[in-house]
């Protein structure tokens, strides 16, 4: 479309269709703007557009990105159908059981954190009964969660919070007066939010939230940076568990290549092949590589994309007394070793990290080794056990 048409489309989307509580002033192509746009479709289902725009170089140009979300609670999938191993599901059930404690979800944008939160709350309600009171505070509300009272944070009030530091905190504090059993906070974004969550957990509430961190174990450092005293963070029952996850492209089984085809076609270099050799038995495991170049990518089965969705690769920490004692005494290496050796969801010969889970998915033909290294780093097992191969 032409530049003038793009400006008109953006202006109409933001100024006319956007949720009044989720925008500030009129759309401005020279400023960073974000909002949400909800639309009920003819079949009765609600869709949401997450609208983000920023100015780009040279001056006067802009970009717009919109994420399309299905908001109905029926679009969610149960935890045990999302790609976690059965042992991981048991660890998740362990951290979500009980009436108190903090469950943290970690991952980059588009890593499925909101979807997992929706699934965790639905599973908690199923286990504890439909009469529990669930309250969420989100910016904005992304998915409808059955049985939950969901509070969206208006953009205007959020902007005031950035100046005064009080408004968003007051919204969170008010949730405790609503007599909830379970609370979900969209994100622990600053010290104010961290302080309210800490106080809420200490009063005996169950909290779910997300945090920006590079892996599961970094959560301890991030929460301390946000003002949570380490003595509180490592106290028994305060931190129920941590889930770090990434979503990797799921390889189409119909048009993907075997490792040998990929090597012959130059899709896998010598270094990657050597790393694969340390964790894969080529005559036993079904490693698949998706086609990335050429005139035709993919096939009719996958809509000529080469992928058929996304696959979760996760790592989970359910801290016990020994691990928390290591963290309290700044013995991070010992804490990680304890996790590697004692986690109930440890994958044999691979470990407990998101990389270990990704390698397991790769062995089963679900994810491409190239995508693993793009998203998680160089392929290697946590414990460097070598699998025999031919």
Steps between C-alpha positions, in 0.01 A plus 500: 500500500609859455642707787189720515272194513710348780467822701122500453469132600711554813303812593165321467619192690642702789266800523167330424520126565744476791375437852452843663660381825801365315623808320614850585480768230441479125738286294830671430741351246793678670438335840503150647133396520330184625142395552258210463206465264223251578253374245216251532483279194179370335544163675488678838871456583706799607830586330756750623762689303805608701608815316857636525651778290830686510675764288790371288786656305496714293284751684130482418487124441339250735439131553192321638481149644172337598458169683172316456366328811195283552356607835246225565582257779429209266812585298724395789666161517553292814854498642543131421429568130741793457820303445637459853620152594285303745771551765488877439123497543544330838750772600254768388224339705735500799565875474134592439367289786438678829332823598810719519826568317624674184515334157713687244489458122806614305565542129535759221213659308297239308622213718148401603509634857143635490369175353677301772366730772148445368557124509649512853203694638254265329683199644508658846124564486440143387703359792374735773139527392287755314423701814850643538534875437753582225598862423735617224664838429614522137628759252283441307278194547615253233295185554171429671557272798195309612401581857744792540429866574736669252610861547657685207737786586385811308772670298442842654541367852805302400660816362437674833664206673819564304509855637375453856571134567172465692202434272581152372609404851163614638317283244704200610452574871125524450493140379575376851180666621305293247558186710672295226634147538719526190647813335666536162709810429585546131862593567727592791626812326657708778565527874146622574345189347760273661425652841125441470552142379738433789250633756218303339688170508599560862132545589436148374382550142588306186657724233579441134705750300760544226849649505762594243802275556739304277438162667326345799781547751546870417160560667667498842738781397226702326263490799777611734578787258131595521522536877390161632717418803694180438399374845134524395560361150675192639260440787306175497182517291553848357614402148295204381670461165642649179419411139726628222385425146563574134283416200689349207361435150354150468639326194260375232552120486400485132753732336788517749837333433700238685833604652690324220300688233561827688876436515518415130296811415720727710227580754710369792867592534777287647487670841127442547532139380771438759284651777205287389720190514550549875127491581341301217515143375443551129377144442259519794364855517283668237669840465335715233619824335259740329574645158594867510595588143411424142198592295261282703499497880272253672215304347123494470469329840660795682372778277846538340650627824717203598358512854174384660482716811732546795643266762571589864852446637513565873696475821339482843630574848310380808728620780551291811665588831851401387485706180359803680778478758760506221332806345483677837874450545584622146606150391339509157719228347411258781131591465508426126685171551239398756229581245676303225538194721171496692226644276211255472453576130864437399527363144740199497838573337395860426417691818236746620554818297291638213784382276457143630126517425573643154743216423236247609251666263764497226563129551128444451500694171306800632755783481786585266853509653565828319198658674628371835832676457332820376274515809695327778868497406742225402363149544639308798364285780506632857722216619696441176416127496585364156241289320640219286441564132585371154 
